[in-house]
Amino acid sequence: EPEVTQTPSHQVTQMGQEVILRCVPISNHLYFYWYRQILGQKVEFLVSFYNNEISEKSEIFDDQFSVERPDGSNFTLKIRSTKLEDSAMYFCASSRDRRLAFFGQGTRLTVV
Amino acid sequence: KNEVEQSPQNLTAQEGEFITINCSYSVGISALHWLQQHPGGGIVSLFMLSSGKKKHGRLIATINIQEKHSSLHITASHPRDSAVYICAVENGGGADGLTFGKGTHLIIQP
């Protein structure tokens, strides 16, 4: 069964450093998403990406964040100058028709 | 902004029991998702509903659009059903801007 793959599963970084979270969406999917879940809190939408550009973003997704699809398979979330409050589980998801999204297993980001 | 409320927050039951998890939302939606989050954190989509009822194995999801309410039922519950069940609503924009509930932490004891 096709699946969304995220790497790494766990990333520890020092405050102020840049991190790149990687995702390989399902191959025939066209819509890509990043969500975030701070420990003990709700999952929150960050950004959606379609046709090589951002289609929607939440107020959380500020200039510190960027997304890219550098080649035909990867979809990345870059966080510049990480802060302690960026510590969370980050989920990538993809969808063929903008409806049912298939989620990855998540990357747990710990900023120390 | 849509407010999504789930109940109960925590539920412990014995193996074999019939489980009901509820979700209510404040503003009309285009679709509602039920998701399962495993102890390791991974999320699996269970159902997407815009009306009526769907069944998959021992899981049944219903939605009442007029009452802005959905339920997830598990029949003949099993310890492997132990997980966090999350309700999420689409506010007309597809999976963009899904609004999530806090989740219901379900434990099924053998």
mmCIF file of C-alpha atoms in Angstrom, chain A residues 4-10 20-25 31-49 58 61 65-67 75-79 86-95 101-109, chain B residues 35-45 84 86 88 95 97-98 100-102:
data_model
loop_
_atom_site.group_PDB
_atom_site.id
_atom_site.type_symbol
_atom_site.label_atom_id
_atom_site.label_comp_id
_atom_site.label_asym_id
_atom_site.label_seq_id
_atom_site.Cartn_x
_atom_site.Cartn_y
_atom_site.Cartn_z
ATOM 1 C CA VAL A 4 3.841 9.002 2.855
ATOM 2 C CA THR A 5 7.385 8.752 4.207
ATOM 3 C CA GLN A 6 8.973 11.285 6.523
ATOM 4 C CA THR A 7 12.594 11.603 7.574
ATOM 5 C CA PRO A 8 14.072 11.824 10.089
ATOM 6 C CA SER A 9 11.701 10.314 12.623
ATOM 7 C CA HIS A 10 13.329 12.364 15.379
ATOM 8 C CA ILE A 20 14.883 20.732 7.138
ATOM 9 C CA LEU A 21 12.174 18.132 7.522
ATOM 10 C CA ARG A 22 11.731 15.845 4.577
ATOM 11 C CA CYS A 23 8.709 14.090 3.155
ATOM 12 C CA VAL A 24 8.133 11.801 0.205
ATOM 13 C CA PRO A 25 4.443 12.025 -0.719
ATOM 14 C CA TYR A 31 -1.610 18.300 -3.002
ATOM 15 C CA PHE A 32 0.858 18.406 -0.143
ATOM 16 C CA TYR A 33 0.432 19.574 3.417
ATOM 17 C CA TRP A 34 2.367 20.176 6.613
ATOM 18 C CA TYR A 35 0.710 20.009 10.019
ATOM 19 C CA ARG A 36 2.143 20.464 13.489
ATOM 20 C CA GLN A 37 1.233 19.015 16.884
ATOM 21 C CA ILE A 38 2.805 20.515 19.983
ATOM 22 C CA LEU A 39 2.922 17.937 22.769
ATOM 23 C CA GLY A 40 -0.458 17.647 24.456
ATOM 24 C CA GLN A 41 -2.159 19.998 22.011
ATOM 25 C CA LYS A 42 -4.284 19.760 18.887
ATOM 26 C CA VAL A 43 -2.900 19.090 15.456
ATOM 27 C CA GLU A 44 -2.659 22.402 13.572
ATOM 28 C CA PHE A 45 -2.566 23.101 9.851
ATOM 29 C CA LEU A 46 0.589 24.898 8.672
ATOM 30 C CA VAL A 47 0.611 25.035 4.886
ATOM 31 C CA SER A 48 -0.639 23.453 1.696
ATOM 32 C CA PHE A 49 1.235 23.247 -1.595
ATOM 33 C CA SER A 58 -2.030 29.431 8.495
ATOM 34 C CA PHE A 61 3.407 29.723 8.998
ATOM 35 C CA PHE A 65 9.046 28.679 7.663
ATOM 36 C CA SER A 66 9.359 27.748 4.030
ATOM 37 C CA VAL A 67 8.387 24.782 1.889
ATOM 38 C CA PHE A 75 8.539 17.891 -0.210
ATOM 39 C CA THR A 76 10.452 19.747 2.476
ATOM 40 C CA LEU A 77 9.681 22.051 5.388
ATOM 41 C CA LYS A 78 12.495 24.367 6.403
ATOM 42 C CA ILE A 79 12.480 26.099 9.758
ATOM 43 C CA ASP A 86 9.024 24.996 17.586
ATOM 44 C CA SER A 87 9.430 21.687 19.388
ATOM 45 C CA ALA A 88 6.562 19.557 18.099
ATOM 46 C CA MET A 89 5.589 16.624 15.944
ATOM 47 C CA TYR A 90 5.467 17.675 12.296
ATOM 48 C CA PHE A 91 3.252 15.708 9.942
ATOM 49 C CA CYS A 92 3.399 15.703 6.199
ATOM 50 C CA ALA A 93 0.315 14.641 4.233
ATOM 51 C CA SER A 94 -0.557 14.254 0.582
ATOM 52 C CA SER A 95 -3.781 14.017 -1.342
ATOM 53 C CA ALA A 101 -5.158 13.187 3.077
ATOM 54 C CA PHE A 102 -2.688 10.399 3.737
ATOM 55 C CA PHE A 103 -0.406 11.255 6.633
ATOM 56 C CA GLY A 104 3.211 10.365 7.227
ATOM 57 C CA GLN A 105 4.431 8.974 10.534
ATOM 58 C CA GLY A 106 5.680 12.373 11.625
ATOM 59 C CA THR A 107 9.016 13.905 12.580
ATOM 60 C CA ARG A 108 9.470 14.722 16.229
ATOM 61 C CA LEU A 109 11.474 17.942 16.419
ATOM 62 C CA LEU B 35 -8.289 9.958 12.280
ATOM 63 C CA GLN B 36 -6.444 7.492 14.469
ATOM 64 C CA GLN B 37 -3.180 8.468 16.128
ATOM 65 C CA HIS B 38 -1.032 5.598 17.291
ATOM 66 C CA PRO B 39 1.012 5.692 20.511
ATOM 67 C CA GLY B 40 4.128 6.384 18.433
ATOM 68 C CA GLY B 41 2.470 9.486 16.993
ATOM 69 C CA GLY B 42 1.647 8.391 13.429
ATOM 70 C CA ILE B 43 -1.750 9.405 12.049
ATOM 71 C CA VAL B 44 -4.013 7.211 9.932
ATOM 72 C CA SER B 45 -7.136 8.433 8.186
ATOM 73 C CA VAL B 84 -6.119 8.613 20.186
ATOM 74 C CA ILE B 86 -9.196 12.678 16.328
ATOM 75 C CA ALA B 88 -11.107 17.046 12.002
ATOM 76 C CA ALA B 95 -7.611 19.368 3.486
ATOM 77 C CA GLY B 97 -7.001 24.427 6.900
ATOM 78 C CA LEU B 98 -8.409 21.319 8.540
ATOM 79 C CA PHE B 100 -8.765 19.411 14.505
ATOM 80 C CA GLY B 101 -10.338 18.350 17.770
ATOM 81 C CA LYS B 102 -8.164 17.617 20.793
#
